[in-house]
Each structure stands twice: as C-alpha cells, then as structure tokens.
C-alpha cells in the first residue's frame, strides 16, 4: 500500500533506534481519553494513514491485575473475529477503508480502562493506547455488622451486589479531588487499600498530615479486612421515593406494589449524581440500610454544608420510621 507520510531515512532511523518508533501506519489519536457513561455507546478511534500489504489490526484490553491483555477483535480489513466477554458488544466502525475504530455498545462498569489498537504487519508492528473513562461516583461501603469486615473478595462482591464495582485507584483519587473525605480505609480494584482525607483530623492519621489519598499499599486479599470503595455510573432506570412509616418488609412490598424493587445503594448514589435526586426523607434500601440523597444542602436536612447521600446506618428492620426508595428499570 502507498503511504501518505514519508519514511525516515536510513541515517535518521539508525540515530533514532533507541527512541520510540514513530508511527508509520497508525495516526496518533487527537484525544487519548474517551469519556462515556454506563449504557452509552462509545467509540475508541484508530485510523490508518495507509494500508500495508497483508496487515491485521488487533484490539485488546490491558488488564493490569494479571499484567496481560485480553484480545477483543482481530481484523484483516475484510473479515474480523470477536473474542472474550466484550466480543458480543463490540464492532468495528468502518467509517471508511482506513478506519479500524472500535465501537462498544451498552458500556458496562468493567469496560473502564486502557485499550490497545495494534497494527500487525510482519516486522513493523506498531500500536496506540486509548483510555475509556466512565463518568460516575465513588462511595464508601461497609456491611450492617460494622467497619473493617471485608476481605478483598467480599468487598468486590459487596460492590457488585449494590449495582457497582470496586473503584480503581484513579476513580478514588478523582473522587477525593471532588470532595470525598472518609476516615475508614477501603479496598480498591487492584487489591490496594486507601482512604481519602480532605480535612486532616486526629482520628484520621493526625492533624499534621497533608490532605490526600492515604495508602496502606497492597494487602493480603484473603486475610486483611477493610471497607470497600465502590464505583457506579449512570442508571438504566429510575429511583423514586414512597412516603410512609414502613418497616423493612413493608417497604419492599410497597415497591413491589408499584412494579418496582427496593433500590440498591449504588442506584441511589447514581440517581443523586446523574438525576439530581434530592429528598430530605430517610428511606429503606435493599441492603437494609436507611439513606437519603441531598443535592441542595439545607439546615433542616442533616445540616451538613456539602451535597451527598446521608446514612442512618442499619436500623432494626422492625422499625416503622421510614419511607422507601424504589428502583424501576427502563
């Protein structure tokens, strides 16, 4: 195939042998990060400037946890083959003959991360990296029996049960820059443990330490016990409140009567973040906790100056003091 750019001369190539190879066939992406949210369709751009003979393009997802890559799709420009759990939701955009961009439909929480578009062309393999970034919200989570009860695998499962997944360190760091201040340490996706502090105080490492995401580093995934930091994104459905003085069982029934179910913690956070749900009333959630979402802080609603999802913890399930938050899918 003919190239639209020039090849480097022999002397220049020899001089630059130690330097990273210039891309000959792939165009450097204008924006290496693609922003999206759960349920959306996202396209990761990969465009060739020329079509070499007998080439293949291979898309893979970089998996930091096992230092590997999972192949998603391979194409030779005419035929393609999809692989792995992402396979059914991906296709090549094929806007024109030089376009090898990857389109992911119905984006899921686990799609967050780094992707590689690799041109395989005999000796001249080259690749570009792109990051898929989901907009969302990070929330700390602990079970009804108190703090520091989860090993890594239990924390991972607990987040998934709340319509979320364990947050990455980058997601936790971003949440800290946006105001997350939490004194209990929690697991993140890579098996490291952290806690984000904005207002330094005695019980949280002391007043002398600067604000930041404090880290305990990598811990034993079986033995060590902490809370969890969960991440969720846009909601595929709606959360709404039913007023009343209901115990936990009656709350679940009230939702069912409306063709809905008790909302999960992640769903309430998502409705607060993306739909600006704002209620001053405590309501039951599926895990047995009672919470309420505040987007416009006011004195009589907990008195705290920041927006957030407030918690009454896990009251006795027989108490008839609260309404209920229900979720109905799209």
mmCIF file of C-alpha atoms in Angstrom:
data_model
loop_
_atom_site.group_PDB
_atom_site.id
_atom_site.type_symbol
_atom_site.label_atom_id
_atom_site.label_comp_id
_atom_site.label_asym_id
_atom_site.label_seq_id
_atom_site.Cartn_x
_atom_site.Cartn_y
_atom_site.Cartn_z
ATOM 1 C CA UNK A 1 0.000 0.000 0.000
ATOM 2 C CA UNK A 2 1.112 3.587 -0.602
ATOM 3 C CA UNK A 3 1.884 5.703 2.478
ATOM 4 C CA UNK A 4 0.569 9.248 2.940
ATOM 5 C CA UNK A 5 3.623 10.162 5.039
ATOM 6 C CA UNK A 6 7.374 9.808 4.430
ATOM 7 C CA UNK A 7 9.553 7.041 5.777
ATOM 8 C CA UNK A 8 12.586 8.069 7.805
ATOM 9 C CA UNK A 9 15.935 7.847 6.010
ATOM 10 C CA UNK A 10 18.474 5.168 6.983
ATOM 11 C CA UNK A 11 20.782 7.514 8.949
ATOM 12 C CA UNK A 12 17.871 9.015 10.839
ATOM 13 C CA UNK A 13 16.440 5.576 11.567
ATOM 14 C CA UNK A 14 19.832 4.422 12.914
ATOM 15 C CA UNK A 15 20.119 7.534 15.105
ATOM 16 C CA UNK A 16 16.618 7.031 16.471
ATOM 17 C CA UNK A 17 17.000 3.301 17.094
ATOM 18 C CA UNK A 18 16.819 3.749 20.866
ATOM 19 C CA UNK A 19 13.973 6.268 20.677
ATOM 20 C CA UNK A 20 10.323 5.123 20.443
ATOM 21 C CA UNK A 21 9.473 4.218 16.866
ATOM 22 C CA UNK A 22 7.465 6.799 15.001
ATOM 23 C CA UNK A 23 4.083 5.603 13.848
ATOM 24 C CA UNK A 24 4.185 4.849 10.134
ATOM 25 C CA UNK A 25 0.716 3.495 9.558
ATOM 26 C CA UNK A 26 -1.428 4.447 12.576
ATOM 27 C CA UNK A 27 -2.491 8.018 13.272
ATOM 28 C CA UNK A 28 -1.780 9.270 16.789
ATOM 29 C CA UNK A 29 -5.206 9.869 18.432
ATOM 30 C CA UNK A 30 -6.126 13.526 18.971
ATOM 31 C CA UNK A 31 -7.693 12.685 22.340
ATOM 32 C CA UNK A 32 -6.240 9.598 24.026
ATOM 33 C CA UNK A 33 -9.108 9.503 26.580
ATOM 34 C CA UNK A 34 -12.706 8.800 25.557
ATOM 35 C CA UNK A 35 -15.352 9.868 28.088
ATOM 36 C CA UNK A 36 -18.597 7.924 28.378
ATOM 37 C CA UNK A 37 -21.071 6.540 30.914
ATOM 38 C CA UNK A 38 -22.762 3.217 31.588
ATOM 39 C CA UNK A 39 -25.341 2.205 28.984
ATOM 40 C CA UNK A 40 -23.940 4.526 26.288
ATOM 41 C CA UNK A 41 -22.188 3.670 23.021
ATOM 42 C CA UNK A 42 -18.516 4.682 22.885
ATOM 43 C CA UNK A 43 -16.008 4.662 20.023
ATOM 44 C CA UNK A 44 -12.251 4.331 20.520
ATOM 45 C CA UNK A 45 -10.571 5.891 17.458
ATOM 46 C CA UNK A 46 -7.925 4.014 15.464
ATOM 47 C CA UNK A 47 -7.294 5.229 11.919
ATOM 48 C CA UNK A 48 -4.636 4.072 9.453
ATOM 49 C CA UNK A 49 -2.843 6.571 7.247
ATOM 50 C CA UNK A 50 -2.033 3.792 4.742
ATOM 51 C CA UNK A 51 -2.941 0.162 4.145
ATOM 52 C CA UNK A 52 0.133 -2.087 4.202
ATOM 53 C CA UNK A 53 0.079 -5.470 2.427
ATOM 54 C CA UNK A 54 -1.169 -8.437 4.469
ATOM 55 C CA UNK A 55 -1.852 -6.489 7.641
ATOM 56 C CA UNK A 56 -4.076 -7.250 10.621
ATOM 57 C CA UNK A 57 -5.426 -4.921 13.292
ATOM 58 C CA UNK A 58 -5.793 -6.351 16.786
ATOM 59 C CA UNK A 59 -7.754 -4.616 19.559
ATOM 60 C CA UNK A 60 -7.081 -5.685 23.147
ATOM 61 C CA UNK A 61 -7.884 -4.506 26.670
ATOM 62 C CA UNK A 62 -4.943 -4.078 29.025
ATOM 63 C CA UNK A 63 -5.573 -5.978 32.277
ATOM 64 C CA UNK A 64 -3.318 -4.517 34.996
ATOM 65 C CA UNK A 65 -4.432 -7.121 37.579
ATOM 66 C CA UNK A 66 -2.757 -10.012 35.725
ATOM 67 C CA UNK A 67 -0.209 -7.975 33.707
ATOM 68 C CA UNK A 68 -1.793 -9.213 30.488
ATOM 69 C CA UNK A 69 -4.058 -8.214 27.634
ATOM 70 C CA UNK A 70 -7.384 -9.669 26.564
ATOM 71 C CA UNK A 71 -7.950 -9.780 22.809
ATOM 72 C CA UNK A 72 -11.289 -8.251 21.784
ATOM 73 C CA UNK A 73 -11.297 -8.320 17.991
ATOM 74 C CA UNK A 74 -8.913 -9.047 15.085
ATOM 75 C CA UNK A 75 -9.492 -7.881 11.509
ATOM 76 C CA UNK A 76 -7.626 -8.014 8.207
ATOM 77 C CA UNK A 77 -9.789 -5.237 6.757
ATOM 78 C CA UNK A 78 -12.231 -7.676 5.141
ATOM 79 C CA UNK A 79 -13.011 -10.290 7.783
ATOM 80 C CA UNK A 80 -12.991 -9.970 11.556
ATOM 81 C CA UNK A 81 -13.331 -12.209 14.601
ATOM 82 C CA UNK A 82 -14.585 -11.207 18.061
ATOM 83 C CA UNK A 83 -13.174 -12.682 21.293
ATOM 84 C CA UNK A 84 -13.911 -12.816 25.020
ATOM 85 C CA UNK A 85 -16.678 -11.355 27.183
ATOM 86 C CA UNK A 86 -16.557 -7.959 25.411
ATOM 87 C CA UNK A 87 -16.883 -9.631 21.995
ATOM 88 C CA UNK A 88 -20.699 -9.578 21.699
ATOM 89 C CA UNK A 89 -20.851 -5.817 22.401
ATOM 90 C CA UNK A 90 -18.116 -4.578 20.054
ATOM 91 C CA UNK A 91 -17.863 -3.895 16.330
ATOM 92 C CA UNK A 92 -15.504 -2.058 14.013
ATOM 93 C CA UNK A 93 -16.826 1.349 12.990
ATOM 94 C CA UNK A 94 -15.586 1.118 9.366
ATOM 95 C CA UNK A 95 -16.487 4.726 8.549
ATOM 96 C CA UNK A 96 -14.074 4.408 5.572
ATOM 97 C CA UNK A 97 -11.421 1.971 4.344
ATOM 98 C CA UNK A 98 -8.729 3.363 6.689
ATOM 99 C CA UNK A 99 -10.986 3.260 9.772
ATOM 100 C CA UNK A 100 -10.302 0.498 12.343
ATOM 101 C CA UNK A 101 -12.003 2.300 15.260
ATOM 102 C CA UNK A 102 -13.697 0.137 17.909
ATOM 103 C CA UNK A 103 -17.317 0.809 18.894
ATOM 104 C CA UNK A 104 -18.533 -0.571 22.251
ATOM 105 C CA UNK A 105 -22.298 -0.651 22.775
ATOM 106 C CA UNK A 106 -24.123 -0.684 26.114
ATOM 107 C CA UNK A 107 -20.965 0.321 28.010
ATOM 108 C CA UNK A 108 -20.608 -1.551 31.334
ATOM 109 C CA UNK A 109 -18.730 -0.565 34.515
ATOM 110 C CA UNK A 110 -15.994 -3.125 33.834
ATOM 111 C CA UNK A 111 -15.255 -1.605 30.402
ATOM 112 C CA UNK A 112 -13.341 1.231 32.117
ATOM 113 C CA UNK A 113 -9.612 1.030 31.412
ATOM 114 C CA UNK A 114 -6.875 1.057 28.789
ATOM 115 C CA UNK A 115 -7.220 -0.362 25.276
ATOM 116 C CA UNK A 116 -4.629 -1.028 22.583
ATOM 117 C CA UNK A 117 -5.083 -0.867 18.818
ATOM 118 C CA UNK A 118 -2.174 -2.795 17.280
ATOM 119 C CA UNK A 119 -1.246 -2.976 13.629
ATOM 120 C CA UNK A 120 0.334 -6.391 13.000
ATOM 121 C CA UNK A 121 2.392 -6.204 9.817
ATOM 122 C CA UNK A 122 5.285 -8.645 9.941
ATOM 123 C CA UNK A 123 8.331 -6.814 11.322
ATOM 124 C CA UNK A 124 6.704 -3.401 11.581
ATOM 125 C CA UNK A 125 4.163 -3.868 14.372
ATOM 126 C CA UNK A 126 3.006 -0.633 15.979
ATOM 127 C CA UNK A 127 0.222 0.338 18.349
ATOM 128 C CA UNK A 128 -1.629 3.188 20.041
ATOM 129 C CA UNK A 129 -3.183 3.233 23.507
ATOM 130 C CA UNK A 130 -6.520 4.761 24.455
ATOM 131 C CA UNK A 131 -8.327 5.062 27.775
ATOM 132 C CA UNK A 132 -12.067 4.595 28.220
ATOM 133 C CA UNK A 133 -13.198 6.745 31.145
ATOM 134 C CA UNK A 134 -16.664 6.344 32.681
ATOM 135 C CA UNK A 135 -18.308 9.292 34.394
ATOM 136 C CA UNK A 136 -19.597 8.182 37.766
ATOM 137 C CA UNK A 137 -19.498 8.384 41.526
ATOM 138 C CA UNK A 138 -17.405 6.625 44.202
ATOM 139 C CA UNK A 139 -18.964 5.747 47.557
ATOM 140 C CA UNK A 140 -17.598 4.037 50.667
ATOM 141 C CA UNK A 141 -19.447 0.879 51.686
ATOM 142 C CA UNK A 142 -19.492 -1.272 54.795
ATOM 143 C CA UNK A 143 -21.920 -4.050 55.836
ATOM 144 C CA UNK A 144 -24.535 -3.994 58.594
ATOM 145 C CA UNK A 145 -22.146 -5.639 61.079
ATOM 146 C CA UNK A 146 -19.747 -2.695 61.173
ATOM 147 C CA UNK A 147 -16.467 -1.491 59.733
ATOM 148 C CA UNK A 148 -13.463 -3.494 58.505
ATOM 149 C CA UNK A 149 -15.354 -6.739 57.817
ATOM 150 C CA UNK A 150 -14.498 -7.372 54.136
ATOM 151 C CA UNK A 151 -11.570 -9.265 52.720
ATOM 152 C CA UNK A 152 -10.847 -8.293 49.088
ATOM 153 C CA UNK A 153 -13.180 -10.870 47.517
ATOM 154 C CA UNK A 154 -16.054 -9.989 49.869
ATOM 155 C CA UNK A 155 -15.557 -6.273 49.134
ATOM 156 C CA UNK A 156 -15.655 -6.976 45.385
ATOM 157 C CA UNK A 157 -18.854 -8.996 45.759
ATOM 158 C CA UNK A 158 -20.462 -6.394 48.057
ATOM 159 C CA UNK A 159 -19.954 -3.613 45.484
ATOM 160 C CA UNK A 160 -21.372 -5.800 42.703
ATOM 161 C CA UNK A 161 -24.438 -6.533 44.858
ATOM 162 C CA UNK A 162 -25.010 -2.759 45.146
ATOM 163 C CA UNK A 163 -25.081 -2.186 41.351
ATOM 164 C CA UNK A 164 -21.459 -1.020 41.316
ATOM 165 C CA UNK A 165 -17.925 -2.415 41.200
ATOM 166 C CA UNK A 166 -14.784 -1.861 43.271
ATOM 167 C CA UNK A 167 -13.390 1.559 42.356
ATOM 168 C CA UNK A 168 -9.997 1.865 40.696
ATOM 169 C CA UNK A 169 -7.355 3.931 42.465
ATOM 170 C CA UNK A 170 -7.763 6.586 39.733
ATOM 171 C CA UNK A 171 -11.522 6.747 40.380
ATOM 172 C CA UNK A 172 -10.931 7.109 44.124
ATOM 173 C CA UNK A 173 -8.312 9.820 43.539
ATOM 174 C CA UNK A 174 -10.696 11.762 41.274
ATOM 175 C CA UNK A 175 -13.454 11.438 43.915
ATOM 176 C CA UNK A 176 -11.036 12.855 46.514
ATOM 177 C CA UNK A 177 -10.340 15.889 44.265
ATOM 178 C CA UNK A 178 -14.134 16.357 44.076
ATOM 179 C CA UNK A 179 -14.582 16.310 47.853
ATOM 180 C CA UNK A 180 -14.646 12.701 49.132
ATOM 181 C CA UNK A 181 -13.401 12.765 52.727
ATOM 182 C CA UNK A 182 -13.573 9.412 54.524
ATOM 183 C CA UNK A 183 -11.724 8.166 57.554
ATOM 184 C CA UNK A 184 -12.120 4.404 57.029
ATOM 185 C CA UNK A 185 -9.715 2.550 54.757
ATOM 186 C CA UNK A 186 -11.223 0.574 51.888
ATOM 187 C CA UNK A 187 -10.232 -1.863 49.157
ATOM 188 C CA UNK A 188 -9.816 -0.715 45.549
ATOM 189 C CA UNK A 189 -9.889 -2.878 42.416
ATOM 190 C CA UNK A 190 -6.152 -3.638 42.223
ATOM 191 C CA UNK A 191 -6.059 -5.022 45.785
ATOM 192 C CA UNK A 192 -4.551 -1.896 47.366
ATOM 193 C CA UNK A 193 -6.149 -0.142 50.354
ATOM 194 C CA UNK A 194 -6.588 3.633 50.800
ATOM 195 C CA UNK A 195 -8.613 6.354 52.469
ATOM 196 C CA UNK A 196 -9.200 9.889 51.126
ATOM 197 C CA UNK A 197 -8.766 12.812 53.547
ATOM 198 C CA UNK A 198 -9.533 16.465 52.829
ATOM 199 C CA UNK A 199 -9.819 17.769 56.407
ATOM 200 C CA UNK A 200 -6.884 16.429 58.436
ATOM 201 C CA UNK A 201 -8.014 15.439 61.952
ATOM 202 C CA UNK A 202 -6.768 13.446 64.942
ATOM 203 C CA UNK A 203 -8.597 10.111 64.400
ATOM 204 C CA UNK A 204 -7.581 10.052 60.708
ATOM 205 C CA UNK A 205 -3.782 9.998 60.827
ATOM 206 C CA UNK A 206 -3.438 13.256 62.777
ATOM 207 C CA UNK A 207 -3.713 16.960 62.015
ATOM 208 C CA UNK A 208 -0.161 17.342 60.760
ATOM 209 C CA UNK A 209 -0.516 15.178 57.655
ATOM 210 C CA UNK A 210 -1.438 16.997 54.463
ATOM 211 C CA UNK A 211 -4.753 16.240 52.743
ATOM 212 C CA UNK A 212 -4.517 13.399 50.253
ATOM 213 C CA UNK A 213 -5.359 9.800 49.472
ATOM 214 C CA UNK A 214 -3.593 7.927 52.282
ATOM 215 C CA UNK A 215 -2.453 4.456 51.334
ATOM 216 C CA UNK A 216 -1.841 1.162 53.108
ATOM 217 C CA UNK A 217 -0.497 -0.329 49.857
ATOM 218 C CA UNK A 218 -1.248 -3.863 48.659
ATOM 219 C CA UNK A 219 -2.739 -6.103 51.340
ATOM 220 C CA UNK A 220 -3.447 -9.812 51.775
ATOM 221 C CA UNK A 221 -6.655 -10.394 49.775
ATOM 222 C CA UNK A 222 -7.725 -13.322 51.973
ATOM 223 C CA UNK A 223 -6.764 -12.268 55.484
ATOM 224 C CA UNK A 224 -6.819 -8.473 55.691
ATOM 225 C CA UNK A 225 -10.161 -6.791 56.363
ATOM 226 C CA UNK A 226 -11.295 -3.286 55.412
ATOM 227 C CA UNK A 227 -14.301 -1.474 53.977
ATOM 228 C CA UNK A 228 -14.891 -1.085 50.224
ATOM 229 C CA UNK A 229 -14.823 1.870 47.839
ATOM 230 C CA UNK A 230 -17.422 1.207 45.144
ATOM 231 C CA UNK A 231 -17.907 2.965 41.793
ATOM 232 C CA UNK A 232 -21.136 3.319 39.833
ATOM 233 C CA UNK A 233 -22.154 5.222 36.722
ATOM 234 C CA UNK A 234 -25.386 6.346 35.013
ATOM 235 C CA UNK A 235 -28.564 4.476 35.897
ATOM 236 C CA UNK A 236 -30.582 2.418 33.441
ATOM 237 C CA UNK A 237 -33.886 3.096 35.130
ATOM 238 C CA UNK A 238 -35.310 5.422 37.785
ATOM 239 C CA UNK A 239 -35.190 5.719 41.580
ATOM 240 C CA UNK A 240 -38.153 7.298 43.378
ATOM 241 C CA UNK A 241 -39.372 7.710 46.975
ATOM 242 C CA UNK A 242 -42.553 6.356 48.574
ATOM 243 C CA UNK A 243 -43.599 8.163 51.723
ATOM 244 C CA UNK A 244 -44.771 6.251 54.806
ATOM 245 C CA UNK A 245 -43.874 4.785 58.194
ATOM 246 C CA UNK A 246 -42.825 1.368 56.989
ATOM 247 C CA UNK A 247 -40.731 -1.437 58.365
ATOM 248 C CA UNK A 248 -38.265 -3.142 56.017
ATOM 249 C CA UNK A 249 -40.712 -5.852 54.859
ATOM 250 C CA UNK A 250 -43.494 -3.323 54.201
ATOM 251 C CA UNK A 251 -41.038 -1.117 52.295
ATOM 252 C CA UNK A 252 -40.151 -3.995 49.945
ATOM 253 C CA UNK A 253 -43.869 -4.733 49.449
ATOM 254 C CA UNK A 254 -44.647 -1.066 48.714
ATOM 255 C CA UNK A 255 -42.072 -1.112 45.884
ATOM 256 C CA UNK A 256 -43.419 -4.414 44.526
ATOM 257 C CA UNK A 257 -46.965 -2.979 44.527
ATOM 258 C CA UNK A 258 -45.666 -0.355 42.074
ATOM 259 C CA UNK A 259 -43.933 -2.934 39.839
ATOM 260 C CA UNK A 260 -40.553 -1.892 41.271
ATOM 261 C CA UNK A 261 -37.957 -3.255 43.725
ATOM 262 C CA UNK A 262 -36.089 -1.765 46.682
ATOM 263 C CA UNK A 263 -33.258 0.406 45.340
ATOM 264 C CA UNK A 264 -29.651 -0.663 45.882
ATOM 265 C CA UNK A 265 -27.116 1.723 47.419
ATOM 266 C CA UNK A 266 -25.328 2.213 44.071
ATOM 267 C CA UNK A 267 -28.638 3.044 42.384
ATOM 268 C CA UNK A 268 -29.403 5.744 44.973
ATOM 269 C CA UNK A 269 -25.929 7.288 44.509
ATOM 270 C CA UNK A 270 -26.386 7.170 40.730
ATOM 271 C CA UNK A 271 -29.808 8.881 40.934
ATOM 272 C CA UNK A 272 -28.283 11.523 43.225
ATOM 273 C CA UNK A 273 -25.335 12.132 40.892
ATOM 274 C CA UNK A 274 -26.971 11.903 37.461
ATOM 275 C CA UNK A 275 -30.667 12.728 38.094
ATOM 276 C CA UNK A 276 -30.146 15.214 40.974
ATOM 277 C CA UNK A 277 -32.454 13.202 43.266
ATOM 278 C CA UNK A 278 -32.962 15.342 46.377
ATOM 279 C CA UNK A 279 -35.094 14.182 49.344
ATOM 280 C CA UNK A 280 -34.976 15.033 52.988
ATOM 281 C CA UNK A 281 -36.634 11.747 53.953
ATOM 282 C CA UNK A 282 -34.802 8.631 55.098
ATOM 283 C CA UNK A 283 -35.838 5.567 53.108
ATOM 284 C CA UNK A 284 -35.098 1.844 53.213
ATOM 285 C CA UNK A 285 -32.728 0.333 50.652
ATOM 286 C CA UNK A 286 -32.290 -3.296 49.575
ATOM 287 C CA UNK A 287 -29.318 -3.957 51.900
ATOM 288 C CA UNK A 288 -31.351 -2.926 54.971
ATOM 289 C CA UNK A 289 -29.716 0.493 55.325
ATOM 290 C CA UNK A 290 -31.648 3.775 55.508
ATOM 291 C CA UNK A 291 -30.331 6.742 53.497
ATOM 292 C CA UNK A 292 -31.415 9.933 51.789
ATOM 293 C CA UNK A 293 -29.907 11.942 48.891
ATOM 294 C CA UNK A 294 -29.259 15.708 49.179
ATOM 295 C CA UNK A 295 -28.207 17.782 46.179
ATOM 296 C CA UNK A 296 -29.177 21.176 47.673
ATOM 297 C CA UNK A 297 -27.904 21.186 51.300
ATOM 298 C CA UNK A 298 -30.153 22.930 53.829
ATOM 299 C CA UNK A 299 -30.124 23.300 57.585
ATOM 300 C CA UNK A 300 -33.047 21.004 58.371
ATOM 301 C CA UNK A 301 -31.720 18.128 56.223
ATOM 302 C CA UNK A 302 -28.787 16.899 58.248
ATOM 303 C CA UNK A 303 -27.185 20.335 58.491
ATOM 304 C CA UNK A 304 -24.034 19.386 56.549
ATOM 305 C CA UNK A 305 -22.871 22.020 54.037
ATOM 306 C CA UNK A 306 -21.938 19.585 51.218
ATOM 307 C CA UNK A 307 -24.296 17.657 48.937
ATOM 308 C CA UNK A 308 -24.204 13.891 49.429
ATOM 309 C CA UNK A 309 -26.062 10.711 50.291
ATOM 310 C CA UNK A 310 -26.633 10.675 54.059
ATOM 311 C CA UNK A 311 -26.978 7.478 56.052
ATOM 312 C CA UNK A 312 -28.892 6.438 59.171
ATOM 313 C CA UNK A 313 -26.927 3.181 59.180
ATOM 314 C CA UNK A 314 -28.770 -0.134 59.514
ATOM 315 C CA UNK A 315 -31.725 0.321 61.904
ATOM 316 C CA UNK A 316 -33.782 -2.609 63.216
ATOM 317 C CA UNK A 317 -35.814 -3.950 60.295
ATOM 318 C CA UNK A 318 -38.934 -3.834 62.505
ATOM 319 C CA UNK A 319 -38.759 -0.039 62.916
ATOM 320 C CA UNK A 320 -41.659 1.814 61.300
ATOM 321 C CA UNK A 321 -39.974 5.211 60.929
ATOM 322 C CA UNK A 322 -39.039 5.469 57.270
ATOM 323 C CA UNK A 323 -40.326 5.532 53.716
ATOM 324 C CA UNK A 324 -38.669 3.600 50.914
ATOM 325 C CA UNK A 325 -36.564 4.207 47.804
ATOM 326 C CA UNK A 326 -37.688 2.070 44.866
ATOM 327 C CA UNK A 327 -35.993 1.297 41.561
ATOM 328 C CA UNK A 328 -37.733 0.570 38.289
ATOM 329 C CA UNK A 329 -35.677 -0.492 35.248
ATOM 330 C CA UNK A 330 -36.032 1.075 31.819
#
